[in-house]
Amino acid sequence: MTPTIPSVRSRLSAALVAFVVGFGLANLAIFTIPPPDQVLWVVVAGVLMLTSAWGVLVADSPRRVSVWAVLGAEAFAVFTLVPLLWLVALTTGGGSTPTSLWPEVWSGSGFRELADDAVLREAAVLSVAAAGLATLLAALPALGLALLLVRSRWRFRRFVRVAAGTAALLPAVALAVGAGDLVLRADLVSSPLLRVTIVQLAIAVPLATWVFVTALHAAPWSLVEAARVDGARGRTVLVRVLLPTVGPALLVGLALTVVVTAQDLALATSVTGSQATTLPAALFDRARDPGSVAVVAATGLCWGVPVAVLALVAPRTITRLLGGSYR
């Protein structure tokens, strides 16, 4: 479908919004924000005002460019980079809470504290191991259910899809009391790893089902049927048709499930104690201590690196898995 050309009124409206926001931010920065943050916010205000001038210049242009889209990209950059910059300031603050957004000291004290902190390392290992194990246990039933939902005309398939999406997005706090209490009452395992794995299945199973349905929905099922008609065996169809086309999306879906499950705080906390806890719970306890802000910020930055790498490697696949539509 050919994209439409934004109207002149739309472009001028966006240019007006950019100018008003930029002008107001510039005045706020000049009169109320001290250096070095003053320069940073003046630059942001300048970018917005330049966007306003550019929007006026291209208002009557035949090019398919939206000034609102440019404003959205700039807002995304500001609201994404500013929190990350504050984390860097906290990490490199030399143990004290910084007074400006731009780092005043580049000491790297938070990373050194993290390297020496055995408790956080053990908590991170427990989080990743439990999330990975829960994802592996959830993969087989989730894949089977996803195949049923995609390939069959089962009358309740739409209800199951809605239930899977609802369960995946349901706050874990709502499940923590019940699921944690059931696991502790059953008293089947004493290992913190297995306890966390069991309760995190409440997150891993519906989320894996959700992403698997989207991945399998895009599979070339017509080629699968053609290969079967030609006499190809199930293993041949799997190796030569399905895995090359669907395998990468399924792997990305598993990685997403591990990332989301590992960030669980409520379910894991409900079945662990002070002796063995997950990384989110350990960071939550550390965040109450003003002297631990540097190591907490450093942990957040380190935790975000593999997630950022995953987002850079497979951005389109992630977008399709999380936002794909179902028929």
PDB file of N, CA and C in Angstrom, residues 63-141:
ATOM      1  N   ARG A  63       7.024  15.339  -0.746  1.00  0.00           N
ATOM      2  CA  ARG A  63       7.675  14.166  -0.155  1.00  0.00           C
ATOM      3  C   ARG A  63       6.804  13.547   0.936  1.00  0.00           C
ATOM      4  N   ARG A  64       6.871  12.227   1.053  1.00  0.00           N
ATOM      5  CA  ARG A  64       6.075  11.498   2.050  1.00  0.00           C
ATOM      6  C   ARG A  64       6.843  11.467   3.372  1.00  0.00           C
ATOM      7  N   VAL A  65       6.916  12.584   4.018  1.00  0.00           N
ATOM      8  CA  VAL A  65       7.599  12.684   5.296  1.00  0.00           C
ATOM      9  C   VAL A  65       6.659  13.342   6.300  1.00  0.00           C
ATOM     10  N   SER A  66       6.617  12.787   7.489  1.00  0.00           N
ATOM     11  CA  SER A  66       5.735  13.299   8.528  1.00  0.00           C
ATOM     12  C   SER A  66       6.549  13.989   9.611  1.00  0.00           C
ATOM     13  N   VAL A  67       6.207  15.221   9.893  1.00  0.00           N
ATOM     14  CA  VAL A  67       6.874  15.950  10.966  1.00  0.00           C
ATOM     15  C   VAL A  67       6.512  15.344  12.320  1.00  0.00           C
ATOM     16  N   TRP A  68       5.280  14.836  12.424  1.00  0.00           N
ATOM     17  CA  TRP A  68       4.881  14.172  13.669  1.00  0.00           C
ATOM     18  C   TRP A  68       5.745  12.938  13.929  1.00  0.00           C
ATOM     19  N   ALA A  69       6.092  12.219  12.861  1.00  0.00           N
ATOM     20  CA  ALA A  69       6.954  11.045  13.017  1.00  0.00           C
ATOM     21  C   ALA A  69       8.346  11.449  13.500  1.00  0.00           C
ATOM     22  N   VAL A  70       8.856  12.559  12.967  1.00  0.00           N
ATOM     23  CA  VAL A  70      10.167  13.047  13.419  1.00  0.00           C
ATOM     24  C   VAL A  70      10.100  13.448  14.890  1.00  0.00           C
ATOM     25  N   LEU A  71       9.014  14.118  15.287  1.00  0.00           N
ATOM     26  CA  LEU A  71       8.834  14.476  16.699  1.00  0.00           C
ATOM     27  C   LEU A  71       8.757  13.227  17.577  1.00  0.00           C
ATOM     28  N   GLY A  72       8.074  12.204  17.081  1.00  0.00           N
ATOM     29  CA  GLY A  72       7.997  10.962  17.839  1.00  0.00           C
ATOM     30  C   GLY A  72       9.356  10.320  18.012  1.00  0.00           C
ATOM     31  N   ALA A  73      10.175  10.341  16.963  1.00  0.00           N
ATOM     32  CA  ALA A  73      11.522   9.781  17.064  1.00  0.00           C
ATOM     33  C   ALA A  73      12.370  10.566  18.066  1.00  0.00           C
ATOM     34  N   GLU A  74      12.222  11.894  18.061  1.00  0.00           N
ATOM     35  CA  GLU A  74      12.981  12.706  19.009  1.00  0.00           C
ATOM     36  C   GLU A  74      12.518  12.468  20.444  1.00  0.00           C
ATOM     37  N   ALA A  75      11.216  12.338  20.643  1.00  0.00           N
ATOM     38  CA  ALA A  75      10.706  12.035  21.985  1.00  0.00           C
ATOM     39  C   ALA A  75      11.192  10.665  22.449  1.00  0.00           C
ATOM     40  N   PHE A  76      11.198   9.693  21.532  1.00  0.00           N
ATOM     41  CA  PHE A  76      11.709   8.363  21.874  1.00  0.00           C
ATOM     42  C   PHE A  76      13.165   8.447  22.303  1.00  0.00           C
ATOM     43  N   ALA A  77      13.963   9.213  21.559  1.00  0.00           N
ATOM     44  CA  ALA A  77      15.381   9.333  21.893  1.00  0.00           C
ATOM     45  C   ALA A  77      15.577   9.977  23.265  1.00  0.00           C
ATOM     46  N   VAL A  78      14.816  11.035  23.553  1.00  0.00           N
ATOM     47  CA  VAL A  78      14.973  11.735  24.827  1.00  0.00           C
ATOM     48  C   VAL A  78      14.578  10.839  25.990  1.00  0.00           C
ATOM     49  N   PHE A  79      13.389  10.237  25.900  1.00  0.00           N
ATOM     50  CA  PHE A  79      12.879   9.447  27.020  1.00  0.00           C
ATOM     51  C   PHE A  79      13.558   8.085  27.147  1.00  0.00           C
ATOM     52  N   THR A  80      14.375   7.720  26.156  1.00  0.00           N
ATOM     53  CA  THR A  80      15.160   6.493  26.266  1.00  0.00           C
ATOM     54  C   THR A  80      16.576   6.781  26.743  1.00  0.00           C
ATOM     55  N   LEU A  81      17.187   7.810  26.182  1.00  0.00           N
ATOM     56  CA  LEU A  81      18.583   8.087  26.491  1.00  0.00           C
ATOM     57  C   LEU A  81      18.767   8.787  27.837  1.00  0.00           C
ATOM     58  N   VAL A  82      17.805   9.625  28.239  1.00  0.00           N
ATOM     59  CA  VAL A  82      17.946  10.332  29.511  1.00  0.00           C
ATOM     60  C   VAL A  82      18.004   9.372  30.699  1.00  0.00           C
ATOM     61  N   PRO A  83      17.094   8.378  30.810  1.00  0.00           N
ATOM     62  CA  PRO A  83      17.252   7.417  31.919  1.00  0.00           C
ATOM     63  C   PRO A  83      18.559   6.639  31.863  1.00  0.00           C
ATOM     64  N   LEU A  84      19.012   6.287  30.641  1.00  0.00           N
ATOM     65  CA  LEU A  84      20.287   5.583  30.532  1.00  0.00           C
ATOM     66  C   LEU A  84      21.451   6.472  30.968  1.00  0.00           C
ATOM     67  N   LEU A  85      21.380   7.748  30.620  1.00  0.00           N
ATOM     68  CA  LEU A  85      22.427   8.674  31.034  1.00  0.00           C
ATOM     69  C   LEU A  85      22.448   8.830  32.548  1.00  0.00           C
ATOM     70  N   TRP A  86      21.268   8.819  33.165  1.00  0.00           N
ATOM     71  CA  TRP A  86      21.210   8.909  34.626  1.00  0.00           C
ATOM     72  C   TRP A  86      21.792   7.655  35.276  1.00  0.00           C
ATOM     73  N   LEU A  87      21.558   6.489  34.675  1.00  0.00           N
ATOM     74  CA  LEU A  87      22.186   5.266  35.177  1.00  0.00           C
ATOM     75  C   LEU A  87      23.703   5.355  35.095  1.00  0.00           C
ATOM     76  N   VAL A  88      24.209   5.905  33.996  1.00  0.00           N
ATOM     77  CA  VAL A  88      25.659   6.077  33.866  1.00  0.00           C
ATOM     78  C   VAL A  88      26.173   7.027  34.931  1.00  0.00           C
ATOM     79  N   ALA A  89      25.436   8.115  35.179  1.00  0.00           N
ATOM     80  CA  ALA A  89      25.850   9.063  36.220  1.00  0.00           C
ATOM     81  C   ALA A  89      25.869   8.399  37.596  1.00  0.00           C
ATOM     82  N   LEU A  90      24.879   7.564  37.886  1.00  0.00           N
ATOM     83  CA  LEU A  90      24.845   6.859  39.158  1.00  0.00           C
ATOM     84  C   LEU A  90      25.999   5.865  39.268  1.00  0.00           C
ATOM     85  N   THR A  91      26.302   5.191  38.167  1.00  0.00           N
ATOM     86  CA  THR A  91      27.349   4.177  38.188  1.00  0.00           C
ATOM     87  C   THR A  91      28.725   4.789  38.371  1.00  0.00           C
ATOM     88  N   THR A  92      28.955   5.928  37.758  1.00  0.00           N
ATOM     89  CA  THR A  92      30.286   6.532  37.776  1.00  0.00           C
ATOM     90  C   THR A  92      30.402   7.650  38.796  1.00  0.00           C
ATOM     91  N   GLY A  93      29.465   7.715  39.731  1.00  0.00           N
ATOM     92  CA  GLY A  93      29.444   8.835  40.665  1.00  0.00           C
ATOM     93  C   GLY A  93      30.414   8.749  41.816  1.00  0.00           C
ATOM     94  N   GLY A  94      31.235   7.711  41.860  1.00  0.00           N
ATOM     95  CA  GLY A  94      32.207   7.606  42.942  1.00  0.00           C
ATOM     96  C   GLY A  94      31.593   7.267  44.286  1.00  0.00           C
ATOM     97  N   GLY A  95      30.417   6.645  44.286  1.00  0.00           N
ATOM     98  CA  GLY A  95      29.791   6.245  45.539  1.00  0.00           C
ATOM     99  C   GLY A  95      28.801   7.242  46.092  1.00  0.00           C
ATOM    100  N   SER A  96      28.745   8.446  45.563  1.00  0.00           N
ATOM    101  CA  SER A  96      27.807   9.460  46.044  1.00  0.00           C
ATOM    102  C   SER A  96      26.736   9.706  44.990  1.00  0.00           C
ATOM    103  N   THR A  97      25.572  10.155  45.437  1.00  0.00           N
ATOM    104  CA  THR A  97      24.485  10.434  44.509  1.00  0.00           C
ATOM    105  C   THR A  97      24.809  11.667  43.684  1.00  0.00           C
ATOM    106  N   PRO A  98      24.799  11.574  42.355  1.00  0.00           N
ATOM    107  CA  PRO A  98      25.151  12.736  41.526  1.00  0.00           C
ATOM    108  C   PRO A  98      24.117  13.845  41.632  1.00  0.00           C
ATOM    109  N   THR A  99      24.558  15.055  41.377  1.00  0.00           N
ATOM    110  CA  THR A  99      23.674  16.220  41.422  1.00  0.00           C
ATOM    111  C   THR A  99      23.300  16.731  40.039  1.00  0.00           C
ATOM    112  N   SER A 100      23.802  16.081  38.990  1.00  0.00           N
ATOM    113  CA  SER A 100      23.486  16.495  37.628  1.00  0.00           C
ATOM    114  C   SER A 100      23.298  15.263  36.755  1.00  0.00           C
ATOM    115  N   LEU A 101      22.553  15.443  35.679  1.00  0.00           N
ATOM    116  CA  LEU A 101      22.310  14.347  34.761  1.00  0.00           C
ATOM    117  C   LEU A 101      23.577  13.943  34.035  1.00  0.00           C
ATOM    118  N   TRP A 102      24.365  14.918  33.619  1.00  0.00           N
ATOM    119  CA  TRP A 102      25.634  14.612  32.959  1.00  0.00           C
ATOM    120  C   TRP A 102      26.648  14.173  34.019  1.00  0.00           C
ATOM    121  N   PRO A 103      27.302  13.022  33.832  1.00  0.00           N
ATOM    122  CA  PRO A 103      28.235  12.521  34.858  1.00  0.00           C
ATOM    123  C   PRO A 103      29.336  13.527  35.182  1.00  0.00           C
ATOM    124  N   GLU A 104      29.489  13.807  36.472  1.00  0.00           N
ATOM    125  CA  GLU A 104      30.538  14.727  36.919  1.00  0.00           C
ATOM    126  C   GLU A 104      31.862  14.003  37.145  1.00  0.00           C
ATOM    127  N   VAL A 105      31.777  12.723  37.532  1.00  0.00           N
ATOM    128  CA  VAL A 105      32.970  11.917  37.796  1.00  0.00           C
ATOM    129  C   VAL A 105      32.841  10.621  37.012  1.00  0.00           C
ATOM    130  N   TRP A 106      33.918  10.228  36.326  1.00  0.00           N
ATOM    131  CA  TRP A 106      33.924   8.990  35.560  1.00  0.00           C
ATOM    132  C   TRP A 106      34.823   7.984  36.268  1.00  0.00           C
ATOM    133  N   SER A 107      34.365   7.543  37.438  1.00  0.00           N
ATOM    134  CA  SER A 107      35.218   6.671  38.249  1.00  0.00           C
ATOM    135  C   SER A 107      34.947   5.181  38.008  1.00  0.00           C
ATOM    136  N   GLY A 108      33.750   4.840  37.570  1.00  0.00           N
ATOM    137  CA  GLY A 108      33.426   3.432  37.369  1.00  0.00           C
ATOM    138  C   GLY A 108      33.343   2.650  38.660  1.00  0.00           C
ATOM    139  N   SER A 109      33.022   3.324  39.756  1.00  0.00           N
ATOM    140  CA  SER A 109      32.984   2.654  41.053  1.00  0.00           C
ATOM    141  C   SER A 109      31.893   1.584  41.110  1.00  0.00           C
ATOM    142  N   GLY A 110      30.765   1.826  40.430  1.00  0.00           N
ATOM    143  CA  GLY A 110      29.678   0.857  40.457  1.00  0.00           C
ATOM    144  C   GLY A 110      30.079  -0.477  39.849  1.00  0.00           C
ATOM    145  N   PHE A 111      30.830  -0.443  38.746  1.00  0.00           N
ATOM    146  CA  PHE A 111      31.268  -1.684  38.115  1.00  0.00           C
ATOM    147  C   PHE A 111      32.270  -2.425  38.999  1.00  0.00           C
ATOM    148  N   ARG A 112      33.125  -1.695  39.695  1.00  0.00           N
ATOM    149  CA  ARG A 112      34.070  -2.354  40.600  1.00  0.00           C
ATOM    150  C   ARG A 112      33.329  -3.007  41.768  1.00  0.00           C
ATOM    151  N   GLU A 113      32.331  -2.326  42.308  1.00  0.00           N
ATOM    152  CA  GLU A 113      31.546  -2.928  43.386  1.00  0.00           C
ATOM    153  C   GLU A 113      30.797  -4.166  42.899  1.00  0.00           C
ATOM    154  N   LEU A 114      30.292  -4.107  41.683  1.00  0.00           N
ATOM    155  CA  LEU A 114      29.578  -5.249  41.130  1.00  0.00           C
ATOM    156  C   LEU A 114      30.507  -6.441  40.946  1.00  0.00           C
ATOM    157  N   ALA A 115      31.720  -6.181  40.484  1.00  0.00           N
ATOM    158  CA  ALA A 115      32.679  -7.274  40.287  1.00  0.00           C
ATOM    159  C   ALA A 115      33.038  -7.958  41.600  1.00  0.00           C
ATOM    160  N   ASP A 116      32.984  -7.223  42.723  1.00  0.00           N
ATOM    161  CA  ASP A 116      33.334  -7.785  44.027  1.00  0.00           C
ATOM    162  C   ASP A 116      32.126  -8.300  44.808  1.00  0.00           C
ATOM    163  N   ASP A 117      30.928  -8.172  44.261  1.00  0.00           N
ATOM    164  CA  ASP A 117      29.715  -8.523  44.994  1.00  0.00           C
ATOM    165  C   ASP A 117      29.289  -9.952  44.641  1.00  0.00           C
ATOM    166  N   ALA A 118      29.576 -10.884  45.530  1.00  0.00           N
ATOM    167  CA  ALA A 118      29.228 -12.288  45.281  1.00  0.00           C
ATOM    168  C   ALA A 118      27.728 -12.527  45.359  1.00  0.00           C
ATOM    169  N   VAL A 119      27.027 -11.766  46.210  1.00  0.00           N
ATOM    170  CA  VAL A 119      25.586 -11.963  46.376  1.00  0.00           C
ATOM    171  C   VAL A 119      24.846 -11.655  45.068  1.00  0.00           C
ATOM    172  N   LEU A 120      25.186 -10.552  44.431  1.00  0.00           N
ATOM    173  CA  LEU A 120      24.518 -10.200  43.180  1.00  0.00           C
ATOM    174  C   LEU A 120      24.877 -11.174  42.068  1.00  0.00           C
ATOM    175  N   ARG A 121      26.113 -11.654  42.054  1.00  0.00           N
ATOM    176  CA  ARG A 121      26.485 -12.638  41.033  1.00  0.00           C
ATOM    177  C   ARG A 121      25.679 -13.922  41.192  1.00  0.00           C
ATOM    178  N   GLU A 122      25.561 -14.410  42.424  1.00  0.00           N
ATOM    179  CA  GLU A 122      24.770 -15.623  42.659  1.00  0.00           C
ATOM    180  C   GLU A 122      23.302 -15.402  42.325  1.00  0.00           C
ATOM    181  N   ALA A 123      22.791 -14.204  42.628  1.00  0.00           N
ATOM    182  CA  ALA A 123      21.399 -13.907  42.304  1.00  0.00           C
ATOM    183  C   ALA A 123      21.188 -13.868  40.797  1.00  0.00           C
ATOM    184  N   ALA A 124      22.158 -13.315  40.056  1.00  0.00           N
ATOM    185  CA  ALA A 124      22.042 -13.267  38.603  1.00  0.00           C
ATOM    186  C   ALA A 124      22.079 -14.670  38.006  1.00  0.00           C
ATOM    187  N   VAL A 125      22.952 -15.515  38.532  1.00  0.00           N
ATOM    188  CA  VAL A 125      23.028 -16.894  38.042  1.00  0.00           C
ATOM    189  C   VAL A 125      21.711 -17.622  38.298  1.00  0.00           C
ATOM    190  N   LEU A 126      21.136 -17.428  39.496  1.00  0.00           N
ATOM    191  CA  LEU A 126      19.864 -18.068  39.818  1.00  0.00           C
ATOM    192  C   LEU A 126      18.755 -17.571  38.888  1.00  0.00           C
ATOM    193  N   SER A 127      18.720 -16.284  38.623  1.00  0.00           N
ATOM    194  CA  SER A 127      17.685 -15.728  37.743  1.00  0.00           C
ATOM    195  C   SER A 127      17.783 -16.303  36.335  1.00  0.00           C
ATOM    196  N   VAL A 128      18.992 -16.289  35.777  1.00  0.00           N
ATOM    197  CA  VAL A 128      19.162 -16.772  34.405  1.00  0.00           C
ATOM    198  C   VAL A 128      18.910 -18.273  34.317  1.00  0.00           C
ATOM    199  N   ALA A 129      19.421 -19.033  35.292  1.00  0.00           N
ATOM    200  CA  ALA A 129      19.239 -20.489  35.265  1.00  0.00           C
ATOM    201  C   ALA A 129      17.770 -20.862  35.406  1.00  0.00           C
ATOM    202  N   ALA A 130      17.062 -20.220  36.341  1.00  0.00           N
ATOM    203  CA  ALA A 130      15.649 -20.536  36.539  1.00  0.00           C
ATOM    204  C   ALA A 130      14.827 -20.130  35.321  1.00  0.00           C
ATOM    205  N   ALA A 131      15.101 -18.954  34.762  1.00  0.00           N
ATOM    206  CA  ALA A 131      14.355 -18.514  33.583  1.00  0.00           C
ATOM    207  C   ALA A 131      14.628 -19.412  32.383  1.00  0.00           C
ATOM    208  N   GLY A 132      15.899 -19.798  32.206  1.00  0.00           N
ATOM    209  CA  GLY A 132      16.221 -20.696  31.099  1.00  0.00           C
ATOM    210  C   GLY A 132      15.571 -22.058  31.249  1.00  0.00           C
ATOM    211  N   LEU A 133      15.593 -22.610  32.475  1.00  0.00           N
ATOM    212  CA  LEU A 133      14.974 -23.912  32.703  1.00  0.00           C
ATOM    213  C   LEU A 133      13.457 -23.835  32.537  1.00  0.00           C
ATOM    214  N   ALA A 134      12.851 -22.774  33.048  1.00  0.00           N
ATOM    215  CA  ALA A 134      11.406 -22.611  32.887  1.00  0.00           C
ATOM    216  C   ALA A 134      11.028 -22.485  31.415  1.00  0.00           C
ATOM    217  N   THR A 135      11.847 -21.791  30.640  1.00  0.00           N
ATOM    218  CA  THR A 135      11.570 -21.648  29.212  1.00  0.00           C
ATOM    219  C   THR A 135      11.681 -22.972  28.482  1.00  0.00           C
ATOM    220  N   LEU A 136      12.712 -23.754  28.824  1.00  0.00           N
ATOM    221  CA  LEU A 136      12.855 -25.074  28.191  1.00  0.00           C
ATOM    222  C   LEU A 136      11.687 -25.990  28.535  1.00  0.00           C
ATOM    223  N   LEU A 137      11.251 -25.965  29.795  1.00  0.00           N
ATOM    224  CA  LEU A 137      10.108 -26.793  30.187  1.00  0.00           C
ATOM    225  C   LEU A 137       8.819 -26.327  29.522  1.00  0.00           C
ATOM    226  N   ALA A 138       8.722 -25.019  29.287  1.00  0.00           N
ATOM    227  CA  ALA A 138       7.502 -24.478  28.677  1.00  0.00           C
ATOM    228  C   ALA A 138       7.489 -24.632  27.166  1.00  0.00           C
ATOM    229  N   ALA A 139       8.659 -24.857  26.562  1.00  0.00           N
ATOM    230  CA  ALA A 139       8.747 -24.834  25.104  1.00  0.00           C
ATOM    231  C   ALA A 139       7.907 -25.927  24.454  1.00  0.00           C
ATOM    232  N   LEU A 140       7.990 -27.157  24.970  1.00  0.00           N
ATOM    233  CA  LEU A 140       7.302 -28.265  24.318  1.00  0.00           C
ATOM    234  C   LEU A 140       5.779 -28.131  24.394  1.00  0.00           C
ATOM    235  N   PRO A 141       5.184 -27.927  25.576  1.00  0.00           N
ATOM    236  CA  PRO A 141       3.721 -27.747  25.585  1.00  0.00           C
ATOM    237  C   PRO A 141       3.275 -26.491  24.846  1.00  0.00           C
TER     238      PRO A 141
END
